[in-house]
XYZ file of N, CA, C and O in Angstrom:
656
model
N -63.375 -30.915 -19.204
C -62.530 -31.305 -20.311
C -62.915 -30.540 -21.582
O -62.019 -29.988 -22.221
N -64.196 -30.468 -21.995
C -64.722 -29.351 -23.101
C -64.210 -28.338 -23.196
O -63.609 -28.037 -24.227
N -64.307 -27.446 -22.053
C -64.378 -26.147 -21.703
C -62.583 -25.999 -22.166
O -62.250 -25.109 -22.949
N -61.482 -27.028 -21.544
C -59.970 -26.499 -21.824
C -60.020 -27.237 -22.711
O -58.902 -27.716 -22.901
N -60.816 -27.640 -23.452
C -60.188 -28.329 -25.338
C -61.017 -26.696 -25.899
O -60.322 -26.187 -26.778
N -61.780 -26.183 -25.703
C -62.462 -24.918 -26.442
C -61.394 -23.719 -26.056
O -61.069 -22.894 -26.910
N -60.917 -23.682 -24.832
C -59.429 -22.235 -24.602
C -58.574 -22.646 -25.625
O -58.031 -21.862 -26.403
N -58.412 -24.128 -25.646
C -57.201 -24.400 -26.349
C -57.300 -23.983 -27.665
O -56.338 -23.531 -28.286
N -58.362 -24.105 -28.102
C -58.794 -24.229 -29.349
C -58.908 -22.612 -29.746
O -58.602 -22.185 -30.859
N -59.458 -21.681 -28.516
C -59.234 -19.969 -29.187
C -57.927 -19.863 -29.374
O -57.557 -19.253 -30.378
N -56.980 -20.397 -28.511
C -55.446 -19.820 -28.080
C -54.890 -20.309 -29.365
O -54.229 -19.643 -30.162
N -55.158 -21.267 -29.445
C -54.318 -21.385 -30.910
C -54.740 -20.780 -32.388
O -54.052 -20.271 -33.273
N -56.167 -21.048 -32.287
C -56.641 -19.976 -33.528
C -56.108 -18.380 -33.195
O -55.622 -17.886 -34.213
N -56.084 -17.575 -32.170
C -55.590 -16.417 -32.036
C -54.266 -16.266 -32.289
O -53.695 -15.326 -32.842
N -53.788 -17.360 -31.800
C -51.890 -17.091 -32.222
C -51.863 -17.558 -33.736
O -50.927 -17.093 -34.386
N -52.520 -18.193 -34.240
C -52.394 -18.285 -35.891
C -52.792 -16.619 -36.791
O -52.249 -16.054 -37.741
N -53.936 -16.287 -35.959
C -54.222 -15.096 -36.802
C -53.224 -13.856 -36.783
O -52.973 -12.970 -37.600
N -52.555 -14.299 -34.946
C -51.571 -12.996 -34.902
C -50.052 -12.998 -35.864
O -49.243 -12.112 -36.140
N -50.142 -14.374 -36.173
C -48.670 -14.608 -36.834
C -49.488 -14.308 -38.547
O -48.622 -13.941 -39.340
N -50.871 -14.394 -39.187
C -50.718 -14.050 -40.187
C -50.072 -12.338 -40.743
O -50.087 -11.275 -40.123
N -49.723 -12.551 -41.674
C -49.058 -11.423 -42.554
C -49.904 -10.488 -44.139
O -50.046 -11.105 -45.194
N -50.111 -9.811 -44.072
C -50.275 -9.014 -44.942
C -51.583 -9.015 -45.363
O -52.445 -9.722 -44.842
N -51.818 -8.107 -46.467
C -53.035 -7.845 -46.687
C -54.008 -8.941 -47.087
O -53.488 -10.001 -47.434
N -55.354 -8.862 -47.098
C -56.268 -10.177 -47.288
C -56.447 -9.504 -48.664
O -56.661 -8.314 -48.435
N -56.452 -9.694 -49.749
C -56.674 -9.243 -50.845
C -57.613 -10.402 -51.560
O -57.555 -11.559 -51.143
N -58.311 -10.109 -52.444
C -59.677 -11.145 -53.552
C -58.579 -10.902 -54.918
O -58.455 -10.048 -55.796
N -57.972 -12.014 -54.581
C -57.705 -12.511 -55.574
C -58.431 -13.441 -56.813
O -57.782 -14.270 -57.452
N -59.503 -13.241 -56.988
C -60.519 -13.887 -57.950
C -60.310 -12.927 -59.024
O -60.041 -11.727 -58.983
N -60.546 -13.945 -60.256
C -60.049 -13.118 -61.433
C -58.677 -12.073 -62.033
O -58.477 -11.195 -62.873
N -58.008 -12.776 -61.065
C -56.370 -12.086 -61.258
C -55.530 -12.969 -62.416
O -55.537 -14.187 -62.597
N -54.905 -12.058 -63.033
C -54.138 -13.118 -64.017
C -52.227 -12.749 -63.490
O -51.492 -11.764 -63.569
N -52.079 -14.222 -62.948
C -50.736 -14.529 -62.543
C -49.943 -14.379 -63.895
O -48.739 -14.479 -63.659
N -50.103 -14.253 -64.718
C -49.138 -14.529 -66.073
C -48.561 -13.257 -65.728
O -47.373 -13.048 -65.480
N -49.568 -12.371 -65.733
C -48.644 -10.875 -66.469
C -47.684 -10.408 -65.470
O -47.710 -10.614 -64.257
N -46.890 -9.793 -66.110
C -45.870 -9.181 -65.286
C -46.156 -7.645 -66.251
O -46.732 -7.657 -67.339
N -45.424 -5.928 -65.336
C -45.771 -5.285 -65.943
C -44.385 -4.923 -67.404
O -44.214 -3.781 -67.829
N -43.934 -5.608 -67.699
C -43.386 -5.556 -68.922
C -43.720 -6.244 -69.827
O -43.643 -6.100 -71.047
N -44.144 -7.094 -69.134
C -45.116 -7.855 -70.340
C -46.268 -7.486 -71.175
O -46.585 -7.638 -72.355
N -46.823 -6.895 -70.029
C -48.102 -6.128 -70.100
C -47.524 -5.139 -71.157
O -47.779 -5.473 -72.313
N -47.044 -4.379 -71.060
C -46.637 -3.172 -71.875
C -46.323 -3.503 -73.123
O -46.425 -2.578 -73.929
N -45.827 -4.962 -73.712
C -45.518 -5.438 -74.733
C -46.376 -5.997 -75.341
O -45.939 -6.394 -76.421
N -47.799 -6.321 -75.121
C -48.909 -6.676 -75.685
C -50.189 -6.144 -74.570
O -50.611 -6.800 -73.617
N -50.649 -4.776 -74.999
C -51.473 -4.032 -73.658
C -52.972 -4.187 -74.551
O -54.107 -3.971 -74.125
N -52.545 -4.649 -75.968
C -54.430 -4.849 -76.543
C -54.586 -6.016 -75.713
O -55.723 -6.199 -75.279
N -53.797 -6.749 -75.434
C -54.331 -8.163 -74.885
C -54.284 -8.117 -73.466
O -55.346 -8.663 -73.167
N -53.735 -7.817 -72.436
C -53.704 -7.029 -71.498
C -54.952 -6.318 -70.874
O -55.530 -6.413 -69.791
N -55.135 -5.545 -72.034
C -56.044 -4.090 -71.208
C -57.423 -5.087 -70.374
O -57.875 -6.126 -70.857
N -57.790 -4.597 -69.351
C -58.844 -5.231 -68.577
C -58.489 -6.430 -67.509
O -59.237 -6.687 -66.566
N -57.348 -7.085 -67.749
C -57.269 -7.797 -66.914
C -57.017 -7.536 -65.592
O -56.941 -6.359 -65.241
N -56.872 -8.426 -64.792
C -56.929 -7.931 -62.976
C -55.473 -8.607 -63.076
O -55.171 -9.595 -63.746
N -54.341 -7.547 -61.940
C -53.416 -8.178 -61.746
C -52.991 -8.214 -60.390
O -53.922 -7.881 -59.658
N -51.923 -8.495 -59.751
C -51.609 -8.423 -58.310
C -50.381 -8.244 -58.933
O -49.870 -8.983 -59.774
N -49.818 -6.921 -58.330
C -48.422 -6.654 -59.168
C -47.753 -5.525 -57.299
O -48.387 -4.776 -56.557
N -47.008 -5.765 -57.285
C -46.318 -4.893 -56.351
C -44.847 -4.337 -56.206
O -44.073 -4.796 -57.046
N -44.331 -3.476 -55.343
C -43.088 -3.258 -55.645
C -42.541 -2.153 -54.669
O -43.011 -2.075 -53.534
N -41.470 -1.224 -55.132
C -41.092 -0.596 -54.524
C -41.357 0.798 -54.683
O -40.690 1.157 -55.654
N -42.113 1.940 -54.132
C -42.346 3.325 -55.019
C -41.056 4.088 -55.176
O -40.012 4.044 -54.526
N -41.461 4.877 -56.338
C -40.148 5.374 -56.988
C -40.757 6.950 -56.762
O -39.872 7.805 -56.747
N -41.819 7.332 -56.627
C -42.741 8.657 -56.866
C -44.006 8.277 -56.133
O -44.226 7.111 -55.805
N -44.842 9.282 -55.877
C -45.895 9.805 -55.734
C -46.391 11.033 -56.286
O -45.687 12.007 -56.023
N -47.851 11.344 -57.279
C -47.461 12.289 -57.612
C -49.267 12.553 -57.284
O -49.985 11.730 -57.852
N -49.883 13.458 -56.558
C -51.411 14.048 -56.402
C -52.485 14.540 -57.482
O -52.701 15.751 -57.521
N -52.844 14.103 -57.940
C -53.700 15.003 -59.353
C -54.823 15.771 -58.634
O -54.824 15.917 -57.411
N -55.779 16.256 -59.448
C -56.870 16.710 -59.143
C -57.737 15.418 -58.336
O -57.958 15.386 -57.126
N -58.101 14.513 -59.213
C -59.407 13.613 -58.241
C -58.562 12.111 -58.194
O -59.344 11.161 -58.154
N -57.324 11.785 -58.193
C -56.328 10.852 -58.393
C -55.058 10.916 -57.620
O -54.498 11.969 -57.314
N -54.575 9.527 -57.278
C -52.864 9.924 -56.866
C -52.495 8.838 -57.743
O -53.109 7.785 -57.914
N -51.281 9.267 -58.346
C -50.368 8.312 -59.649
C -49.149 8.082 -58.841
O -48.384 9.010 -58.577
N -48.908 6.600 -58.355
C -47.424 6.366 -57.927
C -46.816 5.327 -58.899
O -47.265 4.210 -59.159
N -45.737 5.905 -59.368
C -44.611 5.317 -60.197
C -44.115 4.105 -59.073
O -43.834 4.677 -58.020
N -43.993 3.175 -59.002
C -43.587 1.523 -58.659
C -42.519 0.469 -60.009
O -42.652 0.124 -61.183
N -41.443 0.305 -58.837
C -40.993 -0.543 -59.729
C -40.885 -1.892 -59.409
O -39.841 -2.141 -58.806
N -41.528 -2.737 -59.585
C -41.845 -3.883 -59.796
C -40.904 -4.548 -58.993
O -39.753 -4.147 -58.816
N -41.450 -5.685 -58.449
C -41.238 -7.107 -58.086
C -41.937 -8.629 -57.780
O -43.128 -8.868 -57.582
N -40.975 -9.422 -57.805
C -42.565 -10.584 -57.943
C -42.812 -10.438 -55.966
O -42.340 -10.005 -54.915
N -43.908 -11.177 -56.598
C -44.467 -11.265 -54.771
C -44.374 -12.534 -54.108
O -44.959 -13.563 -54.444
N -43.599 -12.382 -53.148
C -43.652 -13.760 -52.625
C -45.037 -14.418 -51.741
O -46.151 -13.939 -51.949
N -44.863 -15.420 -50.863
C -46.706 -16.209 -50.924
C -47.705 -15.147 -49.435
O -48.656 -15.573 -48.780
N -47.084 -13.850 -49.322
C -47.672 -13.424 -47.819
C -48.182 -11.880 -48.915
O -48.976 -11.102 -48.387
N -47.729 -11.585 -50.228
C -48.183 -10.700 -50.599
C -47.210 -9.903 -50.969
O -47.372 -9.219 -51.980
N -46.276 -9.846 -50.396
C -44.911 -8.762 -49.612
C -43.643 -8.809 -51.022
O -42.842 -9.715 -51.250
N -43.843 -7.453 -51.817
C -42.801 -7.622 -53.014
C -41.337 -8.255 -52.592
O -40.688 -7.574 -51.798
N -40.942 -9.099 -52.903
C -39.269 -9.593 -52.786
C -38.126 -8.728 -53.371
O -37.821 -8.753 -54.563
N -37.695 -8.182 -52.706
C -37.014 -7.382 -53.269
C -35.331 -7.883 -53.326
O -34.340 -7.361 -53.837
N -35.494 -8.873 -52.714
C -34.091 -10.344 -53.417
C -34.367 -11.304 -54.746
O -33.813 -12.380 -54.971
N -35.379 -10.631 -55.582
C -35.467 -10.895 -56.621
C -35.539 -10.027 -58.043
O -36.049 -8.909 -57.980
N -35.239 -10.319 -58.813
C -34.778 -9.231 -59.855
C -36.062 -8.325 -60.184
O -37.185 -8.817 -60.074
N -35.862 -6.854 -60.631
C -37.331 -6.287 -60.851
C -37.815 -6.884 -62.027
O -37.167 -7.719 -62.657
N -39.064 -6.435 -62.380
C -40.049 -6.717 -63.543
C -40.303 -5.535 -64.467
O -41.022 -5.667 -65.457
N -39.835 -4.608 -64.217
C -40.200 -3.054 -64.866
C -40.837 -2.620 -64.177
O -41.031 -3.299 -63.169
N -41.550 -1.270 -64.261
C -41.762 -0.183 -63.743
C -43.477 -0.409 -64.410
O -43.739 -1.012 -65.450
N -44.726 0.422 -63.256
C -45.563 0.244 -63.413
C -45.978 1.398 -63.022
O -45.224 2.121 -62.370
N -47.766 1.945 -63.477
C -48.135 3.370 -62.586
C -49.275 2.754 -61.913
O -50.059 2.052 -62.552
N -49.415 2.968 -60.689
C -50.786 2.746 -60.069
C -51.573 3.804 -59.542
O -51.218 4.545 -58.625
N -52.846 3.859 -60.262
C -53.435 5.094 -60.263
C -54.748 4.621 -59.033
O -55.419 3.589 -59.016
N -54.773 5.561 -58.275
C -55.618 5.516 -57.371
C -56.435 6.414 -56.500
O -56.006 7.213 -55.667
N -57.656 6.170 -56.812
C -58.700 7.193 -56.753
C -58.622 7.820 -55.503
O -58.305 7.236 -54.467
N -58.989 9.341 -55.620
C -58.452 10.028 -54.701
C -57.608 10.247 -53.992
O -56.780 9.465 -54.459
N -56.861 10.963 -52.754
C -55.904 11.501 -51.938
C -55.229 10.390 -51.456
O -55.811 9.487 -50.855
N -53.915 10.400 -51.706
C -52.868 9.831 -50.685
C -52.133 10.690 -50.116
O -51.794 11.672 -50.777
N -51.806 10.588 -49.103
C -50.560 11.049 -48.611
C -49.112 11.162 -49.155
O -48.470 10.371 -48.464
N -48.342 11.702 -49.974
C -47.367 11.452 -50.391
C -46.236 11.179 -49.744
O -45.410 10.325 -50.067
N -46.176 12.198 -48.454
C -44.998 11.795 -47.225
C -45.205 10.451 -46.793
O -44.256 9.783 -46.381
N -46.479 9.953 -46.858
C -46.409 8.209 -46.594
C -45.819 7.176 -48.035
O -44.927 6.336 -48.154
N -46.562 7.604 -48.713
C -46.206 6.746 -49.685
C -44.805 7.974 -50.452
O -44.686 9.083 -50.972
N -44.161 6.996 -50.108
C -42.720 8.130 -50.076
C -41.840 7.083 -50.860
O -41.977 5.870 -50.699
N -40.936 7.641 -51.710
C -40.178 6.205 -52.366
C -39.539 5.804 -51.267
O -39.338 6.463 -50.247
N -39.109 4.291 -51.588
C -38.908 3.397 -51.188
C -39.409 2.432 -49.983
O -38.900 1.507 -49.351
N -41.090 3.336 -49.974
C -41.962 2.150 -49.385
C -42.417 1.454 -50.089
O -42.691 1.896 -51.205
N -42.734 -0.047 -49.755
C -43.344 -1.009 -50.137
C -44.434 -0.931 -50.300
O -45.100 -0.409 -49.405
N -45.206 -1.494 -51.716
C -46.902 -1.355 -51.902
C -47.290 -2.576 -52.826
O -46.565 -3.108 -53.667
N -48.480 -2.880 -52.519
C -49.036 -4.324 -53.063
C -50.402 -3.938 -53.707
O -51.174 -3.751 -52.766
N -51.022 -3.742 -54.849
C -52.117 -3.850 -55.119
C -52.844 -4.826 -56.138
O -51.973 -5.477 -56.714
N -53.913 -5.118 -56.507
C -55.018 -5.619 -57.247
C -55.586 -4.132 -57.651
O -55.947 -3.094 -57.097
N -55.415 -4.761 -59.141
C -56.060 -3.624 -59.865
C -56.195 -4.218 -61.179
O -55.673 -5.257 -61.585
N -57.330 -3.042 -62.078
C -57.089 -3.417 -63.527
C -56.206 -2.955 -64.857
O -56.281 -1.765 -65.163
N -55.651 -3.539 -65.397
C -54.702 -2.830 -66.624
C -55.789 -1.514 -67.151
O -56.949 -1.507 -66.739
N -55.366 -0.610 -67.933
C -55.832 0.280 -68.330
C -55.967 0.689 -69.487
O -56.960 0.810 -70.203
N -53.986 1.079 -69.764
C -53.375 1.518 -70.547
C -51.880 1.763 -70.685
O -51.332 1.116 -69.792
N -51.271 2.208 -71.184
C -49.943 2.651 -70.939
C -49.592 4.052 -71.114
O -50.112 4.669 -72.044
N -48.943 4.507 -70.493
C -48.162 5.794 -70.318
C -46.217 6.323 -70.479
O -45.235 6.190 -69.750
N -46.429 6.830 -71.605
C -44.910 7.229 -71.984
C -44.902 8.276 -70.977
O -45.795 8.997 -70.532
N -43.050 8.117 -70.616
C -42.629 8.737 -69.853
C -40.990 8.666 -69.972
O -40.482 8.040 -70.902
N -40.375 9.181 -69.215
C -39.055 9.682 -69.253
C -37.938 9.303 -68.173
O -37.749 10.185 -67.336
N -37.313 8.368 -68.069
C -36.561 7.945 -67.475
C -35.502 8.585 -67.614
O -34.997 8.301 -68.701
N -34.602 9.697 -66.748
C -33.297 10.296 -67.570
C -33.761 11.000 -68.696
O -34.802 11.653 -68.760
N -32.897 10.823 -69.609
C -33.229 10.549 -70.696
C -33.673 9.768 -71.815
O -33.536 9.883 -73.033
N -34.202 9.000 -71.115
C -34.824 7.350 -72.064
C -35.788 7.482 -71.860
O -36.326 7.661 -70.767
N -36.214 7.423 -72.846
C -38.297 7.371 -72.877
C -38.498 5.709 -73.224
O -38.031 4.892 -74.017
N -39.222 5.731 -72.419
C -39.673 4.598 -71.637
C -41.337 4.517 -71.662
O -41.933 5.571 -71.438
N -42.256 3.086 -71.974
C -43.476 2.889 -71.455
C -44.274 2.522 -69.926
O -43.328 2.110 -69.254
N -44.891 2.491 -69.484
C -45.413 1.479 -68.430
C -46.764 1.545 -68.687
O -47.546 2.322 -69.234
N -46.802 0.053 -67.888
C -48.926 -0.318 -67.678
C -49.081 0.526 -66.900
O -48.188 0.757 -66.086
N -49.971 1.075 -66.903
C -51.321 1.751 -65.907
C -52.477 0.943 -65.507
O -53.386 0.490 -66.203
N -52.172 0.817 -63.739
C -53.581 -0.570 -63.458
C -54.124 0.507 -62.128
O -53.365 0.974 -61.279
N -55.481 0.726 -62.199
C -56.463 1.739 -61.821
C -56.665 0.615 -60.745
O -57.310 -0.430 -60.827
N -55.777 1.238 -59.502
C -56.264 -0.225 -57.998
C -57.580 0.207 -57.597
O -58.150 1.298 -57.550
N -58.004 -1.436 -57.219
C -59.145 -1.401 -56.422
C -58.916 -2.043 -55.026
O -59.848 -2.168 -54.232
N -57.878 -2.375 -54.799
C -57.091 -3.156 -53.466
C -55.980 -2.614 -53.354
O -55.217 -3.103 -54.188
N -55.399 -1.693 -52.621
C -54.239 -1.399 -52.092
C -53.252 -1.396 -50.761
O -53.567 -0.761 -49.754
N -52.465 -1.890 -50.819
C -51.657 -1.789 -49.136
C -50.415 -1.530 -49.039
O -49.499 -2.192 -49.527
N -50.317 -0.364 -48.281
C -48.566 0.145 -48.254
C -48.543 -0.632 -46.926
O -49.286 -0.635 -45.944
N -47.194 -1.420 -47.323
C -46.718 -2.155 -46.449
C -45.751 -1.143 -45.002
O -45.240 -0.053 -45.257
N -45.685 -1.714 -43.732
C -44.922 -1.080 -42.803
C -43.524 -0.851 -43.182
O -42.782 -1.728 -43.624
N -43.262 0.162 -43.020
C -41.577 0.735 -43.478
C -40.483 -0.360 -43.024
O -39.422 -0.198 -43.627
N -40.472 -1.823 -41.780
C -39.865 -2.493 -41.724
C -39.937 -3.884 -42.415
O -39.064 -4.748 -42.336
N -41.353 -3.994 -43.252
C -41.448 -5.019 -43.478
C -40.662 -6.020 -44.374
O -41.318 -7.000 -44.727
N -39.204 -5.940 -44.864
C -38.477 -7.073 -45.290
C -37.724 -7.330 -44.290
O -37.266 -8.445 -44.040
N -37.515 -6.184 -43.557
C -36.163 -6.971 -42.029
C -37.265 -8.041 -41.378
O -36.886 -9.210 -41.300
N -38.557 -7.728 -40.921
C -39.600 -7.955 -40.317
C -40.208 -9.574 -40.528
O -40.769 -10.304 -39.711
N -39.907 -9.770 -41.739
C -40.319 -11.241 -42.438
C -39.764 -12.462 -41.622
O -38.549 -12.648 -41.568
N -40.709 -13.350 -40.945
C -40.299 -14.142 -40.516
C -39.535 -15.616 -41.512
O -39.912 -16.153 -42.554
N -38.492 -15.850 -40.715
C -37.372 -16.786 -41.732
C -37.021 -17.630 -40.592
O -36.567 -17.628 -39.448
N -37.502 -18.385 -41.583
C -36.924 -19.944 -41.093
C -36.308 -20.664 -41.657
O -36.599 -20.780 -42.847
N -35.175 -21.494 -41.122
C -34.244 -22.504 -42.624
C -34.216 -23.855 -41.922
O -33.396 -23.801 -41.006
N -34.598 -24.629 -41.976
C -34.389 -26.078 -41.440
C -33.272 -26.548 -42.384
O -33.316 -26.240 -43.575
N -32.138 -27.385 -41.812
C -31.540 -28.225 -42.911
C -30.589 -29.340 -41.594
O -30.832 -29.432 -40.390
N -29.514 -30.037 -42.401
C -29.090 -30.759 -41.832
C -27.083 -30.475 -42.875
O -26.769 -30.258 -44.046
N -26.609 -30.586 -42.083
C -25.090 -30.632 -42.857
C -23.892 -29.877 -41.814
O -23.715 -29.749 -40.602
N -23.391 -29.581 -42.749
C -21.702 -29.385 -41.993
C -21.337 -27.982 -42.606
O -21.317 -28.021 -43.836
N -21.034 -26.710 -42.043
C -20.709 -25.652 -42.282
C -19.406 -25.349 -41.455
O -19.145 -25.730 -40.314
N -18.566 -24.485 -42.400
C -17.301 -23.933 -42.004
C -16.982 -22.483 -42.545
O -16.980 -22.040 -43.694
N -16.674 -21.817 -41.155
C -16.330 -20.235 -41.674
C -15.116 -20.087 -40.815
O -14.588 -20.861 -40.016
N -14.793 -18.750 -41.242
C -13.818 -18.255 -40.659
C -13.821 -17.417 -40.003
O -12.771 -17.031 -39.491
């Protein structure tokens, strides 16, 4: 009786871990307030804090000892994973030490990091000059190229529906 309450007991811890989602990130010392337009609108108060900010890339760009990807914002829903059925937040740069791949991180993949505010950086939208935060990650994860079809959804309810 031990022995199949202890299988039972891996089988279900293993199918819990296989259904978890996304990155394990340390979220200690993160400040949920900021968003990165916010940030940009008061960055003396800002600068240093830790944020969890993610989104959609717009760019990748390689420096010498750095890669800078332009991201435009979204909130994150509770697995990590930017929502992108929710309105953006502005545009952010996440600077990150040493080499990325740019053909991976290619716009319109998904990316999630923890990092710290920095600074801000003018730049050029079109023709609109434009600010964003700069947060120097120390946690990063490009999400799999399917991951919003991929999201498991569930709707429980009860009622009466009619289509045509």
């Amino acid at each position: 009786m031990r022995r199949t309450s202890l299988y039972l007991l891996l089988l279900l811890t293993s199918l819990l871990t296989a259904c978890a989602s996304g990155p394990r990130f340390n979220l200690d010392g993160v400040d949920n307030r900021l968003t990165p337009s916010g940030a940009v609108q008061d960055m003396a108060g800002a600068r240093d804090h830790v944020v969890h900010w993610g989104g959609s890339i717009i760019a990748t760009t390689n420096l010498k000892d750095n890669t800078r990807i332009e991201v435009l914002a979204y909130p994150m829903d509770r697995h990590g994973l930017p929502d992108l059925s929710e309105p953006a937040q502005g545009r952010f740069i996440l600077m990150q030490s040493g080499y990325l791949e740019a053909a991976d991180h290619a716009p319109g993949r998904l990316v999630s990091v923890v990092g710290k505010l920095t600074q801000t950086h003018a730049a050029r939208i079109g023709e609109a000059q434009t600010v964003f935060a700069v947060v120097q990650a120390q946690q990063l994860h490009l999400w799999p190229r399917d991951a919003q079809r991929s999201r498991p959804q569930f709707h429980f309810g009860l009622g009466v529906g009619i289509s045509r």
